[in-house]
PDB file of C-alpha atoms in Angstrom:
ATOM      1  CA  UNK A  29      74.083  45.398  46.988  1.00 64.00           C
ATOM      2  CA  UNK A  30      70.482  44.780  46.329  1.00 72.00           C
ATOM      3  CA  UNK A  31      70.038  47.470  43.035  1.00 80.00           C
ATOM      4  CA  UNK A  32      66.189  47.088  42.251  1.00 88.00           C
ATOM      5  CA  UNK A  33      63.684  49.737  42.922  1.00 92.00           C
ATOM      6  CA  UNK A  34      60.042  49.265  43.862  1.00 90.00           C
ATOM      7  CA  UNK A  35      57.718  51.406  42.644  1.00 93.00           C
ATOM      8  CA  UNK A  36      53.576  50.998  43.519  1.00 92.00           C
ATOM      9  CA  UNK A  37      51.377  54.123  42.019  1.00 91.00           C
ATOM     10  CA  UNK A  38      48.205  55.218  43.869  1.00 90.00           C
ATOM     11  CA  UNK A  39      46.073  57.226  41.504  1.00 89.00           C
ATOM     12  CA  UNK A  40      42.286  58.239  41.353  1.00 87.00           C
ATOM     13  CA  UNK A  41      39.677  56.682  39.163  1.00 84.00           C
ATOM     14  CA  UNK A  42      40.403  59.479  36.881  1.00 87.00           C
ATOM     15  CA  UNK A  43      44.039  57.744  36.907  1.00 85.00           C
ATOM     16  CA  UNK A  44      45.188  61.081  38.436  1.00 88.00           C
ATOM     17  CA  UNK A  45      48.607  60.535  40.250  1.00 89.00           C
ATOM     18  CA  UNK A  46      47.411  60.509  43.918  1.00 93.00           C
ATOM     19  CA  UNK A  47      50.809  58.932  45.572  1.00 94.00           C
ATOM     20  CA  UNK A  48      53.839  56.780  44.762  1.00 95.00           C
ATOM     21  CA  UNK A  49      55.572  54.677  47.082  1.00 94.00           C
ATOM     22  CA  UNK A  50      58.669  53.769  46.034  1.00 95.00           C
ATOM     23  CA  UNK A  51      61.497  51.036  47.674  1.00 93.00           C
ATOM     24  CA  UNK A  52      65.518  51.292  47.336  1.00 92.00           C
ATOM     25  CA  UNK A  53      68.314  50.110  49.563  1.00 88.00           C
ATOM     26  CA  UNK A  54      70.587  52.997  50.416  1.00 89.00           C
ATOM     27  CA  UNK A  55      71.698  54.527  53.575  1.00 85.00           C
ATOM     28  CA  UNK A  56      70.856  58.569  54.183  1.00 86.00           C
ATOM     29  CA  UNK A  57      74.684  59.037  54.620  1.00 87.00           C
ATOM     30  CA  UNK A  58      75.381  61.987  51.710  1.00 88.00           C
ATOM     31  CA  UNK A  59      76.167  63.996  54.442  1.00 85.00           C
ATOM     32  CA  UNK A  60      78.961  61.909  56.272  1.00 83.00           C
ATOM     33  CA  UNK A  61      79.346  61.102  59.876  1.00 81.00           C
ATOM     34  CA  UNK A  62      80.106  64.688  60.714  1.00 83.00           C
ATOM     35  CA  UNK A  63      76.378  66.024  59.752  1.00 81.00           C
ATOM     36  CA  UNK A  64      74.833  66.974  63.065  1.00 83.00           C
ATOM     37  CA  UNK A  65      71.428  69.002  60.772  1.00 82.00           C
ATOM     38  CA  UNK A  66      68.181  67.289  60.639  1.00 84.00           C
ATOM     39  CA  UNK A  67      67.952  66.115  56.604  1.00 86.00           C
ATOM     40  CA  UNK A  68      65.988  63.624  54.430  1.00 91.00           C
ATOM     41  CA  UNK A  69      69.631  63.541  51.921  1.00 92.00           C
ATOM     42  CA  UNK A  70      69.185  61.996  49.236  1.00 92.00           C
ATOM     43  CA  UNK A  71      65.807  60.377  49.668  1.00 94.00           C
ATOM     44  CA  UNK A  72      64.683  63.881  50.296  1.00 95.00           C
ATOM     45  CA  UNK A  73      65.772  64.677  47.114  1.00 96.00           C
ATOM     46  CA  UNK A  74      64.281  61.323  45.434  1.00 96.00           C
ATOM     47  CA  UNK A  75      60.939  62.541  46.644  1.00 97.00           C
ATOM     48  CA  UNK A  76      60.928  66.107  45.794  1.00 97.00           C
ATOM     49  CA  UNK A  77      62.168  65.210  42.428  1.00 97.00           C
ATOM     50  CA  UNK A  78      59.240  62.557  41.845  1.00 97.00           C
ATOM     51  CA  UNK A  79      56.837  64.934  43.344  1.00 97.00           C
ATOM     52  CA  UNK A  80      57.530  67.927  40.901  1.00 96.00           C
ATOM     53  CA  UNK A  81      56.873  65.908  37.964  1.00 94.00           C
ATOM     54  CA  UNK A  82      54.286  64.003  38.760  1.00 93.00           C
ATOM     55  CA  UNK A  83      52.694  67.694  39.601  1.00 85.00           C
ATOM     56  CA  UNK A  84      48.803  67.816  40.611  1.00 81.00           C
ATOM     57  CA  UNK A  85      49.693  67.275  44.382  1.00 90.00           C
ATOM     58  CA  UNK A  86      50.830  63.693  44.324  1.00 94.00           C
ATOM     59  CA  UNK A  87      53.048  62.594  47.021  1.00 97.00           C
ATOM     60  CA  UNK A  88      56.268  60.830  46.781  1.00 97.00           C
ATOM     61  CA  UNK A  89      57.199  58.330  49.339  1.00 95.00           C
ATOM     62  CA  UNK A  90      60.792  56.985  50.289  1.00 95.00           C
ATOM     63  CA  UNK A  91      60.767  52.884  51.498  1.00 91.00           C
ATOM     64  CA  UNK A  92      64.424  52.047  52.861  1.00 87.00           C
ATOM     65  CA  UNK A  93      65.070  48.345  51.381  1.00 83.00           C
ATOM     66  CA  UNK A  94      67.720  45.955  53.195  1.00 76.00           C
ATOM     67  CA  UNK A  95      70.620  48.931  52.860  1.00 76.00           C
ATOM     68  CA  UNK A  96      72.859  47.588  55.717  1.00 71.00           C
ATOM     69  CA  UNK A  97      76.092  49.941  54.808  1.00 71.00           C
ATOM     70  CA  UNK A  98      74.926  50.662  50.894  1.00 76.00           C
ATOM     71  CA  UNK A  99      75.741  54.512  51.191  1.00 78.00           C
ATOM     72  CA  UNK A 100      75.211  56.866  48.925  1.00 81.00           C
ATOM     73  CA  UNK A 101      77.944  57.199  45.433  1.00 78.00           C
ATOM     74  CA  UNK A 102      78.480  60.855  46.314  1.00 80.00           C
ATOM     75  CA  UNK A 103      78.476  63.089  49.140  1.00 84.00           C
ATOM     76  CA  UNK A 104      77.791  66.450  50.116  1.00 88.00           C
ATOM     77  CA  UNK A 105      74.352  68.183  49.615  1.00 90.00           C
ATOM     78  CA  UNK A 106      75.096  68.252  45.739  1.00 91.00           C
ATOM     79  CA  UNK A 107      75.797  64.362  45.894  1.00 91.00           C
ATOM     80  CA  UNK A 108      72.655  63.863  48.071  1.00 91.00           C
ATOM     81  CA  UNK A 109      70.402  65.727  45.283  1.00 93.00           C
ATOM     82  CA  UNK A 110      72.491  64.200  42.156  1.00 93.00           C
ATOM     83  CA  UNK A 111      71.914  60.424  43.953  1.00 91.00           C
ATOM     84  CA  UNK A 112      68.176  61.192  44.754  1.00 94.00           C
ATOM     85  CA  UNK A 113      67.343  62.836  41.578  1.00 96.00           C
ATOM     86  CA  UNK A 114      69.186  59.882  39.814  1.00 94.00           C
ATOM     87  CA  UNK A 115      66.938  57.304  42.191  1.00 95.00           C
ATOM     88  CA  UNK A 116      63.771  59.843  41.401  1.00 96.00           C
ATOM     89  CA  UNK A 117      64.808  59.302  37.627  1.00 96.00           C
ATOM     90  CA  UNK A 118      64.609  55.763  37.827  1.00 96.00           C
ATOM     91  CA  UNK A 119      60.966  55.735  39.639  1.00 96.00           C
ATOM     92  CA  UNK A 120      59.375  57.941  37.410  1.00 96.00           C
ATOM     93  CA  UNK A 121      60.797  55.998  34.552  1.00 95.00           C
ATOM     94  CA  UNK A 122      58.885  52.743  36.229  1.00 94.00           C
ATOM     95  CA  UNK A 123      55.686  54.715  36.689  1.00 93.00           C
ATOM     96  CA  UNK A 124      54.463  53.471  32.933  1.00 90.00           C
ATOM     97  CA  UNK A 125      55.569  50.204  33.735  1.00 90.00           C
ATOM     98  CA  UNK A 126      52.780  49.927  36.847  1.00 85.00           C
ATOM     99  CA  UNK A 127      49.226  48.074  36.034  1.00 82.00           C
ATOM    100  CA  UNK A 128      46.205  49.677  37.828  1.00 80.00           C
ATOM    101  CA  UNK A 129      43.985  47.412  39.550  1.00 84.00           C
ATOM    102  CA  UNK A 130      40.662  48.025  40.821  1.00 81.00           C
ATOM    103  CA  UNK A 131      39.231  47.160  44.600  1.00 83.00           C
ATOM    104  CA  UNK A 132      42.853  46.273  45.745  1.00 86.00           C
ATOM    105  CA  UNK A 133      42.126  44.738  48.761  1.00 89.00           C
ATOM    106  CA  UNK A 134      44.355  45.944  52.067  1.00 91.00           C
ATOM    107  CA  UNK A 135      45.298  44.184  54.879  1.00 93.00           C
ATOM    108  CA  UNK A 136      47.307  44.957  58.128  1.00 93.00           C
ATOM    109  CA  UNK A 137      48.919  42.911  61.043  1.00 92.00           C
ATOM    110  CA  UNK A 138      50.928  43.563  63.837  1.00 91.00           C
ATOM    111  CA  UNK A 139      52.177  41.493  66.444  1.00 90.00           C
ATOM    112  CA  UNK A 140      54.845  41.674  69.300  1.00 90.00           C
ATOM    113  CA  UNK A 141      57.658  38.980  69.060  1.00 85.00           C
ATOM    114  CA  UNK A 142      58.963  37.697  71.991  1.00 85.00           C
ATOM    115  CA  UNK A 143      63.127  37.191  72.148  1.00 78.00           C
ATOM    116  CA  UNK A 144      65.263  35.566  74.263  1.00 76.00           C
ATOM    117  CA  UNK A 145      67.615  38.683  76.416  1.00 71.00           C
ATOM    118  CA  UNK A 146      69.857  40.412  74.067  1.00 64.00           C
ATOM    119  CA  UNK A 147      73.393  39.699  74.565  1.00 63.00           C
ATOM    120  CA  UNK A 148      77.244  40.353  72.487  1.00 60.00           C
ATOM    121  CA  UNK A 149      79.412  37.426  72.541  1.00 60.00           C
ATOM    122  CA  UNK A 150      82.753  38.906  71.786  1.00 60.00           C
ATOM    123  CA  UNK A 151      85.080  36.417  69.542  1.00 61.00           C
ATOM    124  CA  UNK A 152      88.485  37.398  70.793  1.00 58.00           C
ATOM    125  CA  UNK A 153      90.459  35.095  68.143  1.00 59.00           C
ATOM    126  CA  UNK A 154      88.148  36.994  65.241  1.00 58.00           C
ATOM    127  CA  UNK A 155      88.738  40.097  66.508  1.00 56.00           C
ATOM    128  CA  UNK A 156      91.821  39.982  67.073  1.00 57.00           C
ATOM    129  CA  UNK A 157      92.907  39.330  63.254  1.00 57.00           C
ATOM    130  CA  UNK A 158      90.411  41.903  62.210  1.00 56.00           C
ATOM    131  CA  UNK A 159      91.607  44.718  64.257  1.00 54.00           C
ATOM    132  CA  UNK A 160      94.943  43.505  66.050  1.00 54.00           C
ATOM    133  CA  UNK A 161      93.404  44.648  69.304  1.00 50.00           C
ATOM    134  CA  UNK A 162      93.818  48.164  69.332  1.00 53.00           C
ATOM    135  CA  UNK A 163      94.086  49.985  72.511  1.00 53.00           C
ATOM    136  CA  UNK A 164      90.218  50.515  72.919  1.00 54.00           C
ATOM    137  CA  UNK A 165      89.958  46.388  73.166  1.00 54.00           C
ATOM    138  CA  UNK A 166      93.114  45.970  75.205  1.00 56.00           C
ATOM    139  CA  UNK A 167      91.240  46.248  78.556  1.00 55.00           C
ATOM    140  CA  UNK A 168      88.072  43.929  77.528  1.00 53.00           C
ATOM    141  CA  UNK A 169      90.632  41.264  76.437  1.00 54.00           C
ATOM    142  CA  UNK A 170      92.111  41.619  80.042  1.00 53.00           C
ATOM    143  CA  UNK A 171      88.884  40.330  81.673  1.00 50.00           C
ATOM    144  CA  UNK A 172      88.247  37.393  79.648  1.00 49.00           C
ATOM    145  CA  UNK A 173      84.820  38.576  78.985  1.00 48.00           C
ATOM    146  CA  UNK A 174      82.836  36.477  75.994  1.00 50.00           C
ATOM    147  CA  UNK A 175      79.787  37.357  76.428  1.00 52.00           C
ATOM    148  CA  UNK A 176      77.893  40.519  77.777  1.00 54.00           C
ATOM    149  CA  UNK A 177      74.268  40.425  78.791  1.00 59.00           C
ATOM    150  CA  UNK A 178      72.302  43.601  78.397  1.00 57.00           C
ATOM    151  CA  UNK A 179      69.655  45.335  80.759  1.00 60.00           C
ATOM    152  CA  UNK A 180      66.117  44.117  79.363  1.00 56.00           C
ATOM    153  CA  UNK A 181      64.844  47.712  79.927  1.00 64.00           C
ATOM    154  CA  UNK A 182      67.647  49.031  77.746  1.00 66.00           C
ATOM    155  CA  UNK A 183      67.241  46.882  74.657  1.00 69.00           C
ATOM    156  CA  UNK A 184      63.245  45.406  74.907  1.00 74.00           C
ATOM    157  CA  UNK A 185      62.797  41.848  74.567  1.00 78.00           C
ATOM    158  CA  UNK A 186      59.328  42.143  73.051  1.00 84.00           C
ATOM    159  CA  UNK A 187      59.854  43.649  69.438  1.00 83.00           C
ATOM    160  CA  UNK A 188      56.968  44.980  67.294  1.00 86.00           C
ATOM    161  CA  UNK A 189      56.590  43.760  64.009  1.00 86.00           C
ATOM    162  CA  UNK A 190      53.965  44.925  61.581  1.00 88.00           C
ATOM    163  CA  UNK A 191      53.118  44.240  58.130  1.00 89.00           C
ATOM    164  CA  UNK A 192      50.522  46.082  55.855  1.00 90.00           C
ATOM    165  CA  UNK A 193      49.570  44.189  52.114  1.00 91.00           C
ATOM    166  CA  UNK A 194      48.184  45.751  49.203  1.00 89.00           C
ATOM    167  CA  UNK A 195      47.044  43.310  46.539  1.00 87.00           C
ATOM    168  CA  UNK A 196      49.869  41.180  46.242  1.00 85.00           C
ATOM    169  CA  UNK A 197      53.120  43.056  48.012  1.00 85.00           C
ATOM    170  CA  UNK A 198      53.630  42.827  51.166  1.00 87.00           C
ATOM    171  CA  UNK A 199      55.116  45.982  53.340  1.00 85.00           C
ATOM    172  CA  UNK A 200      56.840  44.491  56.488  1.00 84.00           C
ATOM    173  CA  UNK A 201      57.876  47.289  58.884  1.00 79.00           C
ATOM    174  CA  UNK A 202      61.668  45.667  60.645  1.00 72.00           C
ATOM    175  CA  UNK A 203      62.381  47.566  63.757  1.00 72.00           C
ATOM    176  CA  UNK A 204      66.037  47.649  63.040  1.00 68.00           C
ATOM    177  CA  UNK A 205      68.363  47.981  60.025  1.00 63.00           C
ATOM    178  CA  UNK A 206      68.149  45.386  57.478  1.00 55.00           C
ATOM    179  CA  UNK A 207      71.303  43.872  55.204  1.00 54.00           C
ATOM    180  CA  UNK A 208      72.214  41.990  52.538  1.00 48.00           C
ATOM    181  CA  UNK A 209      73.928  39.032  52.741  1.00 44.00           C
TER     182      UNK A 209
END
């Protein structure tokens, strides 16, 4: 589980709050797999809470870091606003902590990567000591299948990537979800 928190400040030359970006690893799961309502959970939260102190305007904004399945500790709407204000806690206690630097200077890329077709080879010995080939599998194991090849039009083959630094960090946008290993 990957447990720091990023924090950049944007302010004005008046060192008025202006924004706050801010980076954790967690996935918006307060809710549970049952949730079918449109909802920011907990990083909602995060935000609002960071906003209303910060006050004058300033705008909090939610990074996801490398959260592969890091959920949430507690769920429900009151565990998505006592995680998020918890997370919001911990940015706005890192807000002193962040140096201002003048004429930061910004860069941005993006560039399509080219990969090979996507496919799923399908390790019948591993599975089958996981999961003991429940009755979903039993028919795939009948065909002898390893390895499925998808339709290129379903799953692209060229993949954007794009990247955006300020100063010295370096925001790298992964179409897909990130882990930790």
């Amino acid at each position: 589980v990957d447990e720091q928190v990023g924090v950049m400040r944007v302010e004005d030359r008046q060192g008025k709050p202006l924004a706050v970006l801010f980076n954790f690893a967690v996935h918006g799961t307060s809710l549970g797999k049952n949730n079918m309502e449109y909802t920011a959970d907990c990083m909602g939260y995060a935000e609002r809470h960071v906003e209303a102190q910060l006050g004058l305007g300033a705008v909090a904004i939610f990074t996801n870091g490398a959260e592969g399945d890091a959920k949430p500790t507690q769920g429900g709407w009151s565990g998505a606003q006592c995680v998020g204000e918890h997370l919001g806690d911990a940015v706005l206690g890192l807000l002193p902590q962040a140096v201002p630097a003048q004429d930061v200077p910004l860069k941005a890329v993006r560039q399509l990567v080219h990969f090979p077709q996507p496919y799923l080879h399908l390790d019948w010995a591993a599975i089958q000591g996981a999961l003991n080939f429940p009755q979903v599998f039993a028919p795939l194991k009948k065909l002898n299948v390893k390895v499925f090849k998808f339709n290129s039009d379903w799953l692209p083959q060229d993949i954007p990537f794009a990247a955006i630094r300020v100063g010295n960090v370096v925001f790298a946008g992964v179409p897909g979800e990130p882990i930790m290993d």
